[in-house]
Amino acid sequence: MLGSIHHLLASNEDIIHVHPNDPAADAFPDWGPWQTIVDDYHSDAPQMPLVAAIRAAQLPRDPIQLAASVPQDGFGMSPKKHHEVTRMSQFVGTLDLPANVRIVDVGAGQGYVTRALHAQLGAPALALDGSSVQTHGSQARGGPGLSGITHVTVHLTRATLVSAIDSWLSATATPTPAPVLLVALHACGTLTPDLFRAVLDLPPTHSWYPAAIVAVGCCYNLMHPPADFPVHVPPLPVPLPASAYQMAAQVPSTWHLSPDRLALTIRKVVWRALLGRLYASSEPDKDTGSTPTMRRLGRLPDSAYASWPTFLKIASQRIGVDLAGPNPPPEPPNPDFQRRLESLHVLRCLFGPVIESYIILDRVEWLKEQVRTSETLKGYSVEAVNLFDQATGSGRNVALVLRPAGK
């Protein structure tokens, strides 16, 4: 599958590398209304060859069945977070963990997973986060009477992660070698590969070893290519643009759940691109979207996109350039061009799950290769597990799981 994804991405640079703001988008062909493209993507058998190829080149994302019931107190959690914490706890409950296991929550945030697993397993836990605000929030939510959880604020890297765990185990006089369950719920950017690198670096005689790792990555735009990606497959002829890692966060399979929101999102992107061209036509030496003037546009409220005249008026006030005039047209100029930009944006978004699949499979194959040559992790297995239901808002739903084979 990696090979087919590699070929698909390499042969569609004209879509992946061109944002609607880019002047190169002016030459994008007419794919018809964006709604037709979306409907084809959601059909059982897409008729457009490119849409069919996109569908075939992405990992299935339906969540696995989990029979175990682990009730969670949802206080303070959004429905999305409650779903994620519950499913993470359920999955951990299926692992064959040693009775003396320790828990390390990497990027613990407000500590929801830390507290849930501590209560579930009755094991000491270490909550690590790079933000003191998050650490203090986690401590406050746990309450003064909660024991057995240690909170540490530390800038997380492969070196500081090992050092923090070493210090914690030493301070608690934990017998060695200690089995450690490492969990990471949405470890941003480079943190996911760094977590696995830290464990791969451990010598066989270290004071602790991974009983298992369950890590869900996110924020691919915060990775540092090529150090973090690709780590297994050969690089693409032309490296993915920075915007591609943001596209990887798209979940087009759930677009049908909120069609009005989808239409508004497309309108926002395309109208801003059209605005950039209006500005460029009034200032011929300017680009369409990267000038200080256009950057002043910032984020606008949804109400600003109620109509084209409303948008022009509010945008003109924001950037300090009158692009509306006394009698702005009721609709954007050149509807054919608008339609082409809309279809370009939609096609770019459809590539999102393909790019995320590429990142996930690249990491899986890299980990399998590393495990095969590791003395510390000899006999471990690596798999990608669809842990969460994307329909709940949990777009990043794939966990990379490292554990002893058969457990």
XYZ file of C-alpha atoms in Angstrom:
407
model
C 0.000 0.000 0.000
C 2.897 2.359 0.697
C 4.005 2.011 -2.912
C 0.588 2.927 -4.308
C 0.333 5.945 -1.992
C 3.835 7.047 -2.981
C 2.879 6.875 -6.672
C -0.452 8.670 -6.158
C 1.127 11.572 -4.266
C 4.026 11.883 -6.697
C 1.705 11.967 -9.718
C -0.626 14.640 -8.305
C 1.752 17.392 -7.303
C -0.348 19.858 -9.312
C -3.112 19.454 -6.711
C -1.197 18.813 -3.505
C 1.294 21.633 -3.960
C -1.142 24.339 -5.117
C -3.279 26.207 -2.591
C -6.256 28.262 -3.835
C -4.328 31.376 -2.745
C -1.485 30.473 -5.094
C -1.501 32.211 -8.478
C -0.735 28.790 -9.982
C -4.303 27.813 -9.058
C -5.535 30.126 -11.812
C -4.733 27.384 -14.330
C -6.502 24.593 -12.432
C -8.954 22.744 -14.714
C -12.698 22.617 -14.241
C -13.731 19.520 -12.281
C -17.339 20.638 -12.021
C -19.203 21.566 -8.818
C -17.469 20.601 -5.601
C -20.657 18.889 -4.395
C -20.343 16.378 -7.252
C -16.805 15.499 -6.167
C -17.883 15.034 -2.544
C -20.871 12.902 -3.526
C -18.622 10.712 -5.671
C -16.186 10.299 -2.771
C -19.005 9.144 -0.478
C -20.507 6.762 -3.045
C -20.001 3.000 -2.849
C -18.143 2.994 -6.162
C -16.601 6.372 -7.120
C -16.778 7.088 -10.846
C -14.022 9.703 -11.038
C -10.703 7.843 -11.471
C -8.790 10.187 -9.163
C -11.442 10.001 -6.446
C -11.472 6.208 -6.722
C -7.672 6.139 -6.430
C -7.810 8.390 -3.352
C -10.360 6.125 -1.687
C -8.249 3.038 -2.444
C -5.045 4.589 -1.093
C -6.214 5.370 2.431
C -6.354 3.155 5.476
C -9.772 2.010 6.715
C -10.652 4.027 9.797
C -13.595 2.212 11.380
C -12.907 1.763 15.119
C -12.168 -1.683 16.483
C -14.728 -3.433 18.635
C -13.956 -3.339 22.355
C -16.044 -5.558 24.595
C -14.566 -4.426 27.907
C -16.621 -1.874 29.812
C -14.627 0.744 31.691
C -17.006 3.433 33.000
C -15.485 6.898 33.198
C -16.475 9.985 35.110
C -16.976 12.506 32.328
C -16.826 15.557 34.589
C -14.882 18.361 32.923
C -14.494 16.475 29.647
C -16.001 17.254 26.285
C -17.922 14.351 24.697
C -14.960 13.877 22.341
C -12.444 13.679 25.179
C -14.704 11.392 27.204
C -14.936 9.048 24.207
C -11.156 9.025 23.797
C -10.364 8.441 27.465
C -12.958 5.674 27.711
C -11.721 3.913 24.571
C -8.079 4.253 25.599
C -8.927 2.715 28.974
C -10.899 -0.078 27.337
C -8.027 -0.912 25.008
C -5.448 -0.876 27.797
C -7.729 -3.300 29.614
C -7.195 -5.813 26.791
C -3.405 -5.760 27.217
C -1.702 -8.502 29.215
C 0.213 -6.239 31.576
C 2.428 -7.318 34.482
C 0.915 -6.908 37.938
C 3.696 -4.487 38.931
C 3.318 -2.245 35.881
C 3.936 1.505 36.104
C 2.107 4.072 33.975
C 3.700 6.982 32.116
C 1.378 9.418 30.332
C 3.426 11.310 27.737
C 1.935 14.721 26.977
C -0.588 14.238 29.777
C -2.359 17.585 29.426
C -5.149 17.847 31.990
C -4.430 14.294 33.159
C -7.681 12.620 32.136
C -5.954 9.503 30.810
C -3.477 9.487 33.708
C -6.211 9.417 36.330
C -8.359 6.941 34.423
C -5.557 4.396 34.024
C -4.306 4.951 37.571
C -7.772 4.127 38.888
C -8.244 1.229 36.486
C -4.901 -0.501 37.055
C -4.206 0.621 40.611
C -0.660 1.415 39.488
C 1.623 4.389 40.207
C 1.535 6.912 37.378
C 3.799 9.646 36.035
C 2.128 12.500 34.146
C 4.575 14.340 31.862
C 3.757 17.539 30.022
C 5.698 20.417 28.541
C 3.296 23.057 29.883
C 3.178 24.123 33.527
C -0.366 25.402 32.913
C -1.464 21.920 31.872
C 0.391 20.319 34.775
C -1.229 22.638 37.327
C -4.606 22.017 35.722
C -4.115 18.264 35.990
C -3.119 18.546 39.633
C -6.142 20.718 40.399
C -8.527 18.307 38.673
C -7.048 15.382 40.596
C -7.663 17.100 43.928
C -5.436 17.256 46.987
C -6.414 13.797 48.210
C -5.298 11.892 45.093
C -2.115 9.924 45.692
C -0.088 7.684 43.446
C 0.278 10.191 40.585
C 3.440 12.246 40.077
C 3.308 15.330 37.845
C 6.400 16.642 36.095
C 6.681 19.565 33.690
C 9.473 18.979 31.200
C 10.238 19.808 27.585
C 9.710 16.357 26.105
C 12.396 14.888 23.868
C 13.718 11.360 23.481
C 16.436 12.178 26.060
C 14.331 14.045 28.633
C 11.614 11.381 28.470
C 14.011 8.633 29.532
C 15.607 10.871 32.149
C 12.241 11.807 33.685
C 11.168 8.160 33.935
C 14.542 7.155 35.373
C 14.336 9.858 38.062
C 10.762 8.976 38.971
C 11.457 5.273 39.352
C 14.616 5.984 41.339
C 12.813 8.390 43.683
C 10.114 5.795 44.401
C 12.638 2.984 44.946
C 10.946 0.861 42.303
C 12.425 -2.636 41.895
C 14.192 -3.075 38.577
C 13.762 -3.826 35.793
C 10.359 -2.151 36.022
C 7.640 -2.738 33.403
C 6.311 0.614 32.158
C 3.145 1.223 30.163
C 3.644 4.348 28.052
C 0.544 6.049 26.697
C 0.234 9.191 24.601
C -3.141 10.598 23.631
C -2.488 12.892 20.669
C 1.261 13.342 21.036
C 1.951 16.401 18.903
C 4.343 16.522 15.983
C 7.733 15.025 16.683
C 6.709 13.682 20.100
C 5.303 10.432 18.693
C 8.484 9.362 16.840
C 10.597 10.648 19.749
C 8.652 8.471 22.172
C 9.462 5.361 20.167
C 13.057 6.465 19.574
C 13.519 6.846 23.315
C 12.448 3.247 23.893
C 14.463 1.942 20.954
C 17.556 3.584 22.472
C 17.209 1.713 25.777
C 19.915 -0.880 26.451
C 18.725 -4.360 27.510
C 20.070 -3.746 31.032
C 18.174 -0.492 31.620
C 16.220 -0.002 34.852
C 12.878 -0.225 33.040
C 11.414 -1.658 29.885
C 8.190 -1.022 27.929
C 5.401 -3.315 28.993
C 3.546 -1.706 26.072
C 3.243 1.583 24.218
C -0.067 3.000 22.995
C 0.507 6.295 21.170
C -1.924 8.348 19.093
C -0.131 10.999 17.051
C -1.442 14.335 15.872
C -0.370 17.792 14.651
C 1.677 16.479 11.750
C 2.411 20.069 10.783
C 4.666 20.230 13.870
C 6.906 17.400 12.637
C 10.409 18.116 11.361
C 10.803 16.476 7.949
C 12.898 14.710 6.878
C 14.030 13.687 10.394
C 10.480 12.671 11.414
C 9.071 11.806 8.012
C 9.686 9.783 6.010
C 11.565 7.428 8.307
C 11.122 4.275 6.233
C 9.931 4.927 2.678
C 12.087 6.732 0.095
C 11.411 10.468 -0.095
C 9.003 11.718 -2.723
C 10.610 13.285 -5.817
C 9.319 16.634 -4.558
C 8.854 16.800 -0.752
C 5.345 17.443 0.471
C 4.632 21.133 1.112
C 4.019 22.318 4.671
C 0.310 22.659 3.901
C 0.090 18.921 3.166
C 0.655 18.095 6.831
C -2.266 20.339 7.722
C -4.351 18.610 5.051
C -3.636 15.317 6.852
C -6.016 16.480 9.595
C -8.989 16.411 7.195
C -11.690 13.776 7.779
C -13.820 13.844 4.607
C -15.571 10.610 5.601
C -17.536 12.643 8.176
C -18.371 15.626 5.964
C -21.900 14.330 5.396
C -22.608 14.795 9.121
C -22.488 18.594 8.827
C -23.096 19.700 5.208
C -23.764 23.322 6.154
C -20.458 23.550 8.013
C -18.678 21.999 5.032
C -20.168 24.550 2.631
C -19.173 27.404 4.933
C -15.630 26.092 5.285
C -15.190 25.889 1.507
C -16.691 29.363 1.107
C -14.201 30.785 3.628
C -11.168 29.408 1.813
C -12.319 30.331 -1.666
C -13.637 33.803 -0.872
C -10.383 34.678 0.858
C -8.517 33.465 -2.231
C -10.755 35.609 -4.432
C -10.200 38.562 -2.127
C -6.450 38.120 -2.517
C -6.806 38.344 -6.265
C -8.930 41.476 -5.984
C -6.223 43.034 -3.854
C -3.513 41.905 -6.275
C -5.422 43.475 -9.174
C -5.604 46.775 -7.286
C -1.926 46.512 -6.346
C -0.292 44.813 -9.380
C 3.067 44.342 -7.657
C 1.494 42.373 -4.790
C 0.957 38.638 -4.314
C -2.504 37.202 -3.642
C -2.243 36.114 -0.031
C 1.199 36.488 1.521
C 1.503 40.257 1.903
C 1.396 42.026 5.297
C -1.820 43.687 4.187
C -3.590 40.394 3.448
C -2.222 38.809 6.611
C -4.038 41.513 8.588
C -7.289 39.875 7.507
C -6.880 37.288 10.257
C -9.782 35.144 11.353
C -13.240 36.507 10.604
C -16.512 35.478 12.291
C -18.798 33.133 10.402
C -21.268 35.997 9.971
C -18.742 37.802 7.762
C -19.365 35.173 5.086
C -23.155 35.634 5.010
C -22.934 37.339 1.616
C -20.257 38.574 -0.756
C -20.998 42.280 -0.074
C -20.839 41.654 3.679
C -17.547 39.821 3.307
C -16.036 42.565 1.125
C -17.096 45.273 3.574
C -15.723 43.529 6.692
C -12.542 42.363 4.940
C -11.889 45.835 3.555
C -12.214 47.330 7.034
C -9.858 44.706 8.436
C -7.049 45.134 5.877
C -7.472 48.877 5.457
C -8.004 48.749 1.693
C -11.418 49.458 0.168
C -12.154 46.547 -2.146
C -15.938 46.786 -1.793
C -16.594 50.150 -3.419
C -19.931 51.936 -3.103
C -21.932 49.180 -4.837
C -20.319 45.751 -4.432
C -21.724 42.986 -6.663
C -24.130 40.539 -4.972
C -21.970 37.523 -5.896
C -18.241 36.978 -6.447
C -17.047 37.760 -9.958
C -16.353 34.943 -12.423
C -18.397 32.000 -11.048
C -16.500 29.562 -13.276
C -13.229 30.532 -11.635
C -14.822 30.279 -8.194
C -16.025 26.773 -9.024
C -12.516 25.733 -10.081
C -11.024 27.010 -6.820
C -13.723 25.181 -4.851
C -12.986 21.888 -6.591
C -9.237 22.377 -6.068
C -9.736 22.915 -2.349
C -11.992 19.867 -2.028
C -9.592 17.613 -3.922
C -6.693 18.774 -1.738
C -8.726 17.939 1.349
C -9.596 14.495 -0.027
C -5.868 13.796 -0.154
C -5.689 14.397 3.607
C -6.461 10.806 4.706
C -4.035 9.530 2.057
C -1.242 11.672 3.495
C -2.065 10.591 7.046
C -2.126 6.943 5.934
C 1.304 7.498 4.383
C 2.655 8.882 7.673
C 1.122 6.094 9.761
C 2.291 3.246 7.502
C 5.741 4.807 7.241
C 5.989 4.777 11.046
C 4.664 1.223 11.336
C 7.160 -0.197 8.835
C 9.995 1.797 10.402
C 9.129 0.451 13.863
C 8.890 -3.129 12.594
C 12.315 -2.759 11.018
C 13.785 -1.306 14.219
C 12.226 -3.992 16.411
C 13.690 -6.766 14.254
C 17.223 -5.552 15.029
C 16.662 -4.491 18.666
C 17.972 -6.528 21.573
C 15.713 -4.698 24.026
C 12.511 -5.200 22.012
C 13.155 -8.674 20.666
C 9.829 -10.485 20.301
C 7.683 -7.335 20.322
C 4.948 -6.675 17.773
C 3.918 -3.419 16.113
C 0.465 -2.583 14.794
C -1.781 0.340 13.953
C -5.094 0.180 15.817
C -8.185 2.248 14.980
C -8.947 3.246 18.541
C -11.508 6.045 18.275
C -14.626 6.748 16.244
C -13.954 9.653 13.884
C -17.645 10.529 13.884
C -17.261 11.718 17.494
C -14.759 14.351 16.349
C -11.702 12.209 17.076
C -10.087 12.664 13.688
C -6.717 11.284 14.739
C -8.009 7.881 15.723
C -5.089 5.534 14.981
C -2.869 4.314 17.807
C 0.561 2.864 17.195
C 0.836 -0.082 19.547
C 4.095 -1.739 20.583
C 3.827 -4.749 22.884
C 5.311 -8.198 23.456
C 4.010 -10.549 20.780
C 0.950 -12.456 21.920
C 0.049 -9.879 24.593
